CSV table of N, CA and C in Angstrom, one decimal:
chain,number,residue,atom,x,y,z
R,1,UNK,N,-3.1,-8.3,-1.6
R,1,UNK,CA,-1.9,-7.9,-1.0
R,1,UNK,C,-1.6,-10.4,-1.3
R,2,UNK,N,-2.3,-11.1,-0.6
R,2,UNK,CA,-2.4,-12.1,-0.2
R,2,UNK,C,-2.0,-13.3,-1.6
R,3,UNK,N,-3.3,-12.4,-2.6
R,3,UNK,CA,-2.8,-12.9,-4.0
R,3,UNK,C,-2.2,-13.2,-5.0
R,4,UNK,N,-1.5,-11.7,-4.5
R,4,UNK,CA,0.2,-11.6,-5.3
R,4,UNK,C,1.2,-13.4,-5.9
R,5,UNK,N,1.7,-13.2,-6.8
R,5,UNK,CA,2.2,-14.4,-7.5
R,5,UNK,C,3.6,-13.8,-7.4
R,6,UNK,N,4.6,-14.8,-7.9
R,6,UNK,CA,6.2,-14.5,-8.2
R,6,UNK,C,5.6,-13.9,-9.5
R,7,UNK,N,4.8,-14.0,-10.1
R,7,UNK,CA,5.0,-13.8,-11.6
R,7,UNK,C,4.5,-12.5,-11.7
R,8,UNK,N,3.8,-11.6,-10.7
R,8,UNK,CA,3.5,-10.2,-10.7
R,8,UNK,C,4.7,-9.7,-10.4
R,9,UNK,N,5.9,-9.3,-9.8
R,9,UNK,CA,6.5,-8.6,-9.7
R,9,UNK,C,7.4,-8.5,-10.4
R,10,UNK,N,7.7,-7.1,-10.4
R,10,UNK,CA,8.6,-6.5,-12.4
R,10,UNK,C,9.9,-6.1,-11.2
R,11,UNK,N,10.9,-7.0,-11.2
R,11,UNK,CA,11.9,-6.2,-11.0
R,11,UNK,C,13.0,-5.2,-11.2
R,12,UNK,N,12.9,-5.4,-12.6
R,12,UNK,CA,14.3,-4.8,-13.3
R,12,UNK,C,13.9,-3.5,-12.8
R,13,UNK,N,14.6,-3.0,-12.8
R,13,UNK,CA,14.9,-1.0,-12.5
R,13,UNK,C,15.0,-0.6,-13.8
R,14,UNK,N,13.7,0.5,-14.2
R,14,UNK,CA,13.9,1.5,-15.1
R,14,UNK,C,13.9,2.7,-14.5
R,15,UNK,N,13.3,3.6,-15.2
R,15,UNK,CA,13.5,4.8,-15.0
R,15,UNK,C,11.6,5.4,-14.2
R,16,UNK,N,10.9,5.0,-14.4
R,16,UNK,CA,9.7,5.1,-14.2
R,16,UNK,C,9.7,4.1,-12.5
R,17,UNK,N,10.5,3.3,-12.3
R,17,UNK,CA,10.4,2.4,-11.2
R,17,UNK,C,12.1,1.9,-10.8
R,18,UNK,N,12.7,2.8,-10.4
R,18,UNK,CA,13.7,2.7,-9.9
R,18,UNK,C,14.8,1.5,-8.6
R,19,UNK,N,13.2,1.2,-8.0
R,19,UNK,CA,13.3,-0.1,-7.0
R,19,UNK,C,12.3,-1.1,-7.7
R,20,UNK,N,11.9,-1.1,-9.6
R,20,UNK,CA,11.0,-2.8,-9.6
R,20,UNK,C,9.7,-1.7,-9.1
R,21,UNK,N,8.7,-2.9,-9.2
R,21,UNK,CA,7.1,-2.6,-9.5
R,21,UNK,C,6.5,-3.5,-9.2
R,22,UNK,N,5.5,-3.7,-9.1
R,22,UNK,CA,4.7,-4.8,-8.7
R,22,UNK,C,2.9,-4.6,-9.8
R,23,UNK,N,3.0,-5.4,-10.3
R,23,UNK,CA,1.5,-5.9,-11.4
R,23,UNK,C,1.2,-6.4,-11.0
R,24,UNK,N,-0.4,-5.3,-10.4
R,24,UNK,CA,-1.8,-6.2,-9.3
R,24,UNK,C,-2.4,-6.4,-10.9
R,25,UNK,N,-3.0,-7.7,-10.5
R,25,UNK,CA,-3.8,-8.4,-11.2
R,25,UNK,C,-5.2,-8.0,-11.6
R,26,UNK,N,-5.9,-7.8,-12.4
R,26,UNK,CA,-7.2,-7.5,-12.1
R,26,UNK,C,-8.0,-8.6,-11.8
R,27,UNK,N,-7.8,-9.8,-11.9
R,27,UNK,CA,-8.8,-11.1,-11.5
R,27,UNK,C,-8.5,-10.6,-9.9
R,28,UNK,N,-7.9,-10.8,-9.7
R,28,UNK,CA,-7.7,-10.2,-7.3
R,28,UNK,C,-8.0,-8.9,-7.3
R,29,UNK,N,-8.4,-8.3,-7.8
R,29,UNK,CA,-8.5,-7.3,-7.7
R,29,UNK,C,-10.4,-6.4,-7.8
R,30,UNK,N,-10.7,-5.5,-6.6
R,30,UNK,CA,-12.5,-5.8,-6.4
R,30,UNK,C,-12.7,-5.0,-7.2
R,31,UNK,N,-12.1,-4.2,-7.6
R,31,UNK,CA,-12.5,-3.2,-9.2
R,31,UNK,C,-12.6,-3.9,-11.0
R,32,UNK,N,-11.5,-4.9,-10.5
R,32,UNK,CA,-11.0,-5.9,-11.7
R,32,UNK,C,-10.1,-4.9,-12.6
R,33,UNK,N,-9.6,-4.1,-11.6
R,33,UNK,CA,-8.6,-3.4,-12.4
R,33,UNK,C,-7.5,-3.8,-12.6
R,34,UNK,N,-6.4,-4.4,-13.5
R,34,UNK,CA,-5.0,-4.5,-13.7
R,34,UNK,C,-4.3,-3.0,-13.5
R,35,UNK,N,-3.4,-3.7,-12.7
R,35,UNK,CA,-2.5,-1.6,-12.7
R,35,UNK,C,-1.1,-1.5,-12.4
R,36,UNK,N,-0.2,-0.9,-12.6
R,36,UNK,CA,1.1,-1.6,-12.3
R,36,UNK,C,1.4,0.0,-10.9
R,37,UNK,N,2.5,-1.0,-10.5
R,37,UNK,CA,2.9,0.5,-8.9
R,37,UNK,C,4.1,0.6,-9.2
R,38,UNK,N,5.4,1.0,-9.1
R,38,UNK,CA,6.3,1.4,-8.6
R,38,UNK,C,6.6,1.0,-7.5
R,39,UNK,N,7.3,0.5,-6.7
R,39,UNK,CA,7.7,0.6,-5.2
R,39,UNK,C,8.9,1.1,-4.6
R,40,UNK,N,9.3,1.1,-3.2
R,40,UNK,CA,10.0,2.2,-3.1
R,40,UNK,C,11.7,1.3,-2.8
R,41,UNK,N,12.3,2.4,-1.9
R,41,UNK,CA,13.2,1.2,-1.7
R,41,UNK,C,13.2,0.5,-0.5
R,42,UNK,N,12.2,0.3,0.6
R,42,UNK,CA,11.8,-0.4,1.7
R,42,UNK,C,11.1,-1.5,1.2
R,43,UNK,N,9.6,-1.3,0.6
R,43,UNK,CA,9.2,-2.2,-0.4
R,43,UNK,C,10.8,-3.1,-0.6
R,44,UNK,N,11.1,-2.8,-1.8
R,44,UNK,CA,12.3,-3.7,-2.6
R,44,UNK,C,13.1,-4.9,-1.5
R,45,UNK,N,13.9,-4.0,-0.5
R,45,UNK,CA,13.9,-4.6,0.5
R,45,UNK,C,13.6,-5.6,1.3
R,46,UNK,N,12.5,-5.6,1.6
R,46,UNK,CA,11.5,-6.4,2.1
R,46,UNK,C,10.9,-7.8,1.1
R,47,UNK,N,10.9,-7.2,-0.3
R,47,UNK,CA,10.7,-8.3,-1.3
R,47,UNK,C,11.4,-9.4,-1.8
R,48,UNK,N,13.3,-8.3,-1.2
R,48,UNK,CA,14.5,-9.4,-2.0
R,48,UNK,C,14.8,-10.2,-1.1
R,49,UNK,N,14.7,-9.7,0.6
R,49,UNK,CA,14.6,-10.7,1.6
R,49,UNK,C,13.8,-11.9,1.5
R,50,UNK,N,12.2,-11.8,0.8
R,50,UNK,CA,11.7,-12.6,1.2
R,50,UNK,C,12.0,-13.6,-0.5
R,51,UNK,N,12.8,-13.1,-1.3
R,51,UNK,CA,12.7,-14.0,-2.4
R,51,UNK,C,14.5,-14.6,-1.8
R,52,UNK,N,14.7,-13.5,-0.9
R,52,UNK,CA,16.1,-15.1,-0.4
R,52,UNK,C,15.7,-16.3,0.8
R,53,UNK,N,14.8,-15.7,1.2
R,53,UNK,CA,14.0,-16.7,2.3
R,53,UNK,C,13.6,-18.0,1.4
R,54,UNK,N,12.4,-17.4,0.8
R,54,UNK,CA,12.1,-18.1,-0.1
R,54,UNK,C,11.5,-18.4,-1.6
R,55,UNK,N,12.4,-18.5,-2.4
R,55,UNK,CA,12.7,-18.4,-3.6
R,55,UNK,C,11.0,-18.5,-4.6
R,56,UNK,N,11.1,-18.7,-5.1
R,56,UNK,CA,9.6,-18.6,-6.4
R,56,UNK,C,9.6,-18.4,-7.6
R,57,UNK,N,9.2,-18.8,-8.3
R,57,UNK,CA,8.7,-18.5,-9.8
R,57,UNK,C,7.1,-18.7,-9.8
R,58,UNK,N,7.0,-18.1,-11.0
R,58,UNK,CA,5.5,-18.2,-12.0
R,58,UNK,C,4.3,-17.8,-11.3
R,59,UNK,N,3.4,-19.0,-10.7
R,59,UNK,CA,2.2,-18.6,-10.3
R,59,UNK,C,2.3,-19.8,-9.1
R,60,UNK,N,3.4,-19.5,-8.4
R,60,UNK,CA,3.3,-20.1,-7.0
R,60,UNK,C,3.3,-18.7,-5.9
R,61,UNK,N,2.0,-18.9,-5.4
R,61,UNK,CA,2.3,-17.4,-4.6
R,61,UNK,C,3.1,-16.8,-3.2
R,62,UNK,N,3.4,-15.4,-3.5
R,62,UNK,CA,4.2,-14.8,-3.1
R,62,UNK,C,4.2,-15.2,-1.3
R,63,UNK,N,2.8,-14.9,-1.1
R,63,UNK,CA,2.7,-15.3,0.6
R,63,UNK,C,1.7,-16.8,0.4
R,64,UNK,N,2.4,-17.7,0.1
R,64,UNK,CA,1.1,-18.9,0.5
R,64,UNK,C,1.1,-19.1,1.6
R,65,UNK,N,-0.5,-19.9,1.7
R,65,UNK,CA,-0.1,-20.5,3.4
R,65,UNK,C,0.8,-21.2,3.9
R,66,UNK,N,0.7,-21.7,5.2
R,66,UNK,CA,1.6,-22.8,5.4
R,66,UNK,C,1.5,-24.1,5.9
R,67,UNK,N,-0.2,-24.1,5.8
R,67,UNK,CA,-0.4,-25.1,5.7
R,67,UNK,C,-0.6,-26.2,4.2
R,68,UNK,N,-1.2,-25.1,2.8
R,68,UNK,CA,-1.4,-25.5,2.4
R,68,UNK,C,-0.8,-24.0,1.1
R,69,UNK,N,0.5,-24.6,0.6
R,69,UNK,CA,1.1,-23.9,0.1
R,69,UNK,C,1.2,-23.6,-1.2
R,70,UNK,N,0.1,-24.7,-2.3
R,70,UNK,CA,-0.6,-24.3,-3.0
R,70,UNK,C,-1.9,-23.4,-2.9
R,71,UNK,N,-2.0,-22.7,-2.0
R,71,UNK,CA,-3.2,-21.6,-1.5
R,71,UNK,C,-2.5,-20.5,-0.8
R,72,UNK,N,-2.8,-19.5,-1.5
R,72,UNK,CA,-2.5,-18.2,-0.3
R,72,UNK,C,-3.2,-18.3,0.4
R,73,UNK,N,-1.5,-17.4,1.4
R,73,UNK,CA,-2.7,-17.1,3.3
R,73,UNK,C,-3.4,-16.3,3.1
R,74,UNK,N,-4.3,-17.6,4.0
R,74,UNK,CA,-5.6,-17.1,4.2
R,74,UNK,C,-6.2,-15.5,5.2
R,75,UNK,N,-6.9,-14.8,4.8
R,75,UNK,CA,-7.4,-13.6,5.0
R,75,UNK,C,-7.1,-14.0,6.4
R,76,UNK,N,-7.9,-14.4,7.1
R,76,UNK,CA,-7.8,-14.3,8.9
R,76,UNK,C,-6.4,-14.4,9.5
R,77,UNK,N,-6.3,-15.8,8.8
R,77,UNK,CA,-4.6,-15.8,9.1
R,77,UNK,C,-3.8,-14.6,9.5
R,78,UNK,N,-3.6,-13.9,8.4
R,78,UNK,CA,-3.6,-12.6,7.6
R,78,UNK,C,-3.6,-11.1,8.8
R,79,UNK,N,-5.0,-11.7,9.1
R,79,UNK,CA,-5.6,-10.6,10.1
R,79,UNK,C,-4.9,-11.2,11.3
R,80,UNK,N,-5.0,-12.3,11.8
R,80,UNK,CA,-4.2,-12.2,13.2
R,80,UNK,C,-2.5,-11.9,13.2
R,81,UNK,N,-2.4,-12.2,12.3
R,81,UNK,CA,-1.0,-11.9,12.2
R,81,UNK,C,-0.6,-10.7,12.6
R,82,UNK,N,-1.3,-9.9,11.5
R,82,UNK,CA,-1.2,-8.3,11.8
R,82,UNK,C,-1.2,-8.0,13.5
R,83,UNK,N,-2.8,-7.9,14.0
R,83,UNK,CA,-2.7,-7.9,15.1
R,83,UNK,C,-1.7,-8.6,15.9
R,84,UNK,N,-1.3,-9.5,16.0
R,84,UNK,CA,-0.3,-10.1,17.0
R,84,UNK,C,1.5,-9.1,16.7
R,85,UNK,N,1.2,-8.4,14.9
R,85,UNK,CA,2.3,-7.9,15.4
R,85,UNK,C,2.1,-6.3,15.7
R,86,UNK,N,0.9,-6.0,15.7
R,86,UNK,CA,1.0,-4.5,16.3
R,86,UNK,C,0.8,-4.2,18.0
R,87,UNK,N,0.7,-5.8,18.5
R,87,UNK,CA,0.8,-5.8,19.8
R,87,UNK,C,2.1,-5.6,20.1
R,88,UNK,N,3.2,-6.8,19.8
R,88,UNK,CA,4.2,-6.7,20.3
R,88,UNK,C,5.1,-5.0,19.9
R,89,UNK,N,4.5,-4.6,18.8
R,89,UNK,CA,5.2,-3.4,18.6
R,89,UNK,C,4.8,-2.8,19.5
R,90,UNK,N,3.8,-2.6,20.1
R,90,UNK,CA,3.2,-2.0,21.3
R,90,UNK,C,2.1,-0.3,20.5
R,91,UNK,N,2.1,-0.7,18.9
R,91,UNK,CA,1.0,0.2,18.0
R,91,UNK,C,0.0,0.5,18.8
R,92,UNK,N,-0.6,1.7,19.1
R,92,UNK,CA,-1.8,1.9,19.0
R,92,UNK,C,-2.9,1.3,18.0
R,93,UNK,N,-4.2,0.8,18.4
R,93,UNK,CA,-5.2,-0.3,17.6
R,93,UNK,C,-5.1,1.5,16.7
R,94,UNK,N,-5.5,1.3,15.2
R,94,UNK,CA,-5.5,2.4,14.4
R,94,UNK,C,-7.1,2.4,14.2
R,95,UNK,N,-7.3,3.4,13.7
R,95,UNK,CA,-8.9,4.1,13.4
R,95,UNK,C,-9.2,3.3,12.3
R,96,UNK,N,-10.1,2.7,12.3
R,96,UNK,CA,-11.4,2.4,11.3
R,96,UNK,C,-10.9,0.7,11.2
R,97,UNK,N,-11.3,0.2,10.2
R,97,UNK,CA,-10.5,-1.7,9.6
R,97,UNK,C,-9.7,-1.5,9.9
R,98,UNK,N,-9.4,-3.0,9.9
R,98,UNK,CA,-7.7,-3.5,9.7
R,98,UNK,C,-6.7,-2.3,8.6
R,99,UNK,N,-7.4,-2.8,8.0
R,99,UNK,CA,-6.4,-3.0,6.1
R,99,UNK,C,-6.5,-1.8,5.9
R,100,UNK,N,-7.5,-1.1,5.7
R,100,UNK,CA,-7.8,0.3,5.4
R,100,UNK,C,-7.6,1.1,6.1
R,101,UNK,N,-7.0,0.9,7.6
R,101,UNK,CA,-6.6,2.1,8.5
R,101,UNK,C,-5.3,2.1,7.5
R,102,UNK,N,-4.2,1.6,7.4
R,102,UNK,CA,-2.9,1.6,7.0
R,102,UNK,C,-3.2,1.9,5.6
R,103,UNK,N,-4.0,2.0,4.3
R,103,UNK,CA,-4.2,2.4,3.0
R,103,UNK,C,-5.0,3.7,3.4
R,104,UNK,N,-5.1,4.5,4.9
R,104,UNK,CA,-5.4,5.7,4.7
R,104,UNK,C,-5.0,6.2,5.2
R,105,UNK,N,-3.7,5.9,6.1
R,105,UNK,CA,-2.7,6.4,6.5
R,105,UNK,C,-1.3,7.2,5.5
R,106,UNK,N,-1.5,5.8,4.5
R,106,UNK,CA,-0.1,6.0,3.2
R,106,UNK,C,-1.4,7.2,2.3
R,107,UNK,N,-1.9,7.3,2.5
R,107,UNK,CA,-2.8,8.3,1.6
R,107,UNK,C,-3.2,9.8,2.4
R,108,UNK,N,-3.2,9.8,3.3
R,108,UNK,CA,-3.0,11.0,3.9
R,108,UNK,C,-1.5,11.2,4.2
R,109,UNK,N,-0.8,10.5,4.6
R,109,UNK,CA,0.8,10.7,4.1
R,109,UNK,C,1.3,11.2,2.9
R,110,UNK,N,0.3,11.5,1.6
R,110,UNK,CA,0.6,12.2,0.4
R,110,UNK,C,-0.1,13.5,0.1
R,111,UNK,N,-1.1,13.8,0.4
R,111,UNK,CA,-1.8,15.3,0.5
R,111,UNK,C,-1.5,16.1,0.5
R,112,UNK,N,0.0,16.4,0.1
R,112,UNK,CA,1.5,17.3,-0.2
R,112,UNK,C,1.9,16.9,-2.1
R,113,UNK,N,1.3,15.9,-2.2
R,113,UNK,CA,1.3,15.4,-3.5
R,113,UNK,C,0.2,15.5,-4.4
R,114,UNK,N,0.0,15.3,-5.7
R,114,UNK,CA,-0.6,15.7,-6.8
R,114,UNK,C,-1.7,14.3,-6.6
R,115,UNK,N,-2.8,14.7,-6.2
R,115,UNK,CA,-3.8,13.8,-6.1
R,115,UNK,C,-3.9,12.7,-7.4
R,116,UNK,N,-3.5,13.2,-8.2
R,116,UNK,CA,-4.3,12.9,-10.2
R,116,UNK,C,-3.1,12.0,-9.9
R,117,UNK,N,-2.0,12.1,-8.7
R,117,UNK,CA,-0.3,10.9,-8.9
R,117,UNK,C,-0.4,9.8,-7.8
R,118,UNK,N,-1.3,10.6,-7.1
R,118,UNK,CA,-1.7,9.5,-5.7
R,118,UNK,C,-2.7,8.3,-5.9
R,119,UNK,N,-3.7,8.6,-6.6
R,119,UNK,CA,-4.7,8.0,-6.6
R,119,UNK,C,-4.3,6.7,-7.4
R,120,UNK,N,-3.2,6.9,-8.3
R,120,UNK,CA,-2.7,5.9,-9.8
R,120,UNK,C,-1.9,4.9,-9.1
R,121,UNK,N,-0.9,5.9,-8.3
R,121,UNK,CA,-0.3,4.9,-7.2
R,121,UNK,C,-0.4,4.4,-5.7
R,122,UNK,N,-1.6,4.1,-5.7
R,122,UNK,CA,-2.4,3.2,-5.0
R,122,UNK,C,-4.0,2.5,-5.0
R,123,UNK,N,-3.6,2.7,-6.3
R,123,UNK,CA,-4.4,1.4,-7.2
R,123,UNK,C,-5.9,2.2,-7.1
R,124,UNK,N,-6.5,3.3,-6.7
R,124,UNK,CA,-7.2,4.1,-6.8
R,124,UNK,C,-7.7,4.2,-8.2
R,125,UNK,N,-8.9,4.0,-8.4
R,125,UNK,CA,-9.6,4.4,-9.5
R,125,UNK,C,-9.4,5.7,-9.9
R,126,UNK,N,-10.0,6.5,-9.2
R,126,UNK,CA,-11.1,7.6,-8.8
R,126,UNK,C,-10.7,8.3,-8.0
R,127,UNK,N,-10.2,9.8,-8.0
R,127,UNK,CA,-9.6,11.1,-7.0
R,127,UNK,C,-10.9,11.0,-5.9
R,128,UNK,N,-11.6,11.1,-6.2
R,128,UNK,CA,-12.9,11.1,-5.3
R,128,UNK,C,-12.8,10.2,-4.1
R,129,UNK,N,-13.0,8.8,-4.9
R,129,UNK,CA,-12.4,7.8,-3.5
R,129,UNK,C,-11.3,8.1,-2.9
R,130,UNK,N,-10.6,8.3,-3.5
R,130,UNK,CA,-9.2,8.4,-2.7
R,130,UNK,C,-9.4,9.9,-1.4
R,131,UNK,N,-10.0,10.9,-2.0
R,131,UNK,CA,-10.4,12.0,-1.3
R,131,UNK,C,-11.3,11.7,0.2
R,132,UNK,N,-12.3,11.2,-0.6
R,132,UNK,CA,-13.8,11.1,-0.1
R,132,UNK,C,-13.1,10.4,1.2
R,133,UNK,N,-12.6,8.7,0.5
R,133,UNK,CA,-12.8,8.0,2.2
R,133,UNK,C,-11.3,8.0,2.9
R,134,UNK,N,-10.6,8.2,1.8
R,134,UNK,CA,-8.7,7.4,2.7
R,134,UNK,C,-7.5,9.1,2.6
R,135,UNK,N,-8.0,9.9,2.1
R,135,UNK,CA,-7.1,10.9,2.5
R,135,UNK,C,-8.1,11.8,3.4
R,136,UNK,N,-7.2,12.0,5.3
R,136,UNK,CA,-7.9,12.9,6.2
R,136,UNK,C,-7.4,13.5,6.7
R,137,UNK,N,-8.5,14.5,7.3
R,137,UNK,CA,-7.8,15.8,7.9
R,137,UNK,C,-7.0,15.5,9.1
R,138,UNK,N,-6.0,16.6,9.0
R,138,UNK,CA,-5.1,16.5,9.6
R,138,UNK,C,-4.4,17.6,10.0
R,139,UNK,N,-4.0,18.2,11.3
R,139,UNK,CA,-3.9,19.1,12.3
R,139,UNK,C,-2.7,19.9,11.3
R,140,UNK,N,-1.1,19.0,11.3
R,140,UNK,CA,-0.3,19.8,10.5
R,140,UNK,C,-0.6,20.3,9.2
R,141,UNK,N,-1.4,19.4,8.1
R,141,UNK,CA,-1.9,19.6,7.2
R,141,UNK,C,-2.8,21.4,7.0
R,142,UNK,N,-3.7,21.3,8.3
R,142,UNK,CA,-4.1,22.0,8.3
R,142,UNK,C,-3.6,23.7,8.4
R,143,UNK,N,-2.7,23.1,9.3
R,143,UNK,CA,-1.7,24.6,9.7
R,143,UNK,C,-0.8,25.2,9.3
R,144,UNK,N,-0.5,24.0,7.8
R,144,UNK,CA,0.4,24.4,6.7
R,144,UNK,C,-0.3,25.6,5.4
R,145,UNK,N,-1.4,24.9,5.1
R,145,UNK,CA,-2.1,25.5,4.9
R,145,UNK,C,-2.5,26.8,4.6
R,146,UNK,N,-2.7,27.2,6.3
R,146,UNK,CA,-2.2,28.3,6.6
R,146,UNK,C,-1.6,29.5,6.6
R,147,UNK,N,-0.5,29.0,6.7
R,147,UNK,CA,1.2,29.4,6.6
R,147,UNK,C,1.5,29.3,5.6
R,148,UNK,N,0.9,28.6,4.2
R,148,UNK,CA,2.0,28.1,3.4
R,148,UNK,C,0.8,28.8,1.7
R,149,UNK,N,0.4,30.5,2.7
R,149,UNK,CA,-0.5,30.7,1.1
R,149,UNK,C,0.1,32.0,0.3
R,150,UNK,N,0.0,31.6,-1.0
R,150,UNK,CA,1.4,33.1,-1.4
R,150,UNK,C,0.4,35.1,-1.0
R,151,UNK,N,1.2,35.4,-1.0
R,151,UNK,CA,1.2,37.0,-1.3
R,151,UNK,C,0.4,37.4,-3.2
R,152,UNK,N,-0.9,37.6,-3.2
R,152,UNK,CA,-1.9,37.8,-4.1
R,152,UNK,C,-1.3,38.9,-4.6
R,153,UNK,N,-0.8,40.7,-4.4
R,153,UNK,CA,-0.8,41.2,-4.4
R,153,UNK,C,0.7,42.0,-4.4
R,154,UNK,N,0.9,42.5,-5.7
R,154,UNK,CA,2.2,42.8,-5.6
R,154,UNK,C,2.6,43.9,-4.9
R,155,UNK,N,4.1,43.8,-4.3
R,155,UNK,CA,4.3,44.7,-3.0
R,155,UNK,C,5.4,45.6,-3.7
R,156,UNK,N,5.3,47.1,-3.5
R,156,UNK,CA,5.8,47.9,-3.9
R,156,UNK,C,7.2,48.0,-3.3
R,157,UNK,N,8.9,48.1,-4.3
R,157,UNK,CA,9.9,48.1,-3.4
R,157,UNK,C,10.0,49.7,-2.7
């Protein structure tokens, strides 16, 4: 995310991306994969706010370093900001690593959706990685599975 540039924003609204999209560049992806994902209304509102406060174009970083605007915000600085934000919001420490905890929560909250669609929307190259490492068990979903089975035999009227 820290490597995003203004040129990666696809803010035109389309049928497939009614709030716009982000084109994630392969050169900054750990798997070298270039991919696009639509954004939701809350992300669009946040981006619109950032663009009003810090307009930019082209190859300029969307989240520039406060000390060196020609460079992205350093990872350690963003890490400190996130930890401070969690404390200010009085949020409990998330299980697992700092950033991956939020990806896990995002993936887990979408378990009710087809995994074939969740994987590309979240940038996973395989459904196996998504299911093995990111989608966690939760009591509410287990209960929904138990309660949501369909009757497979015909019931006579």
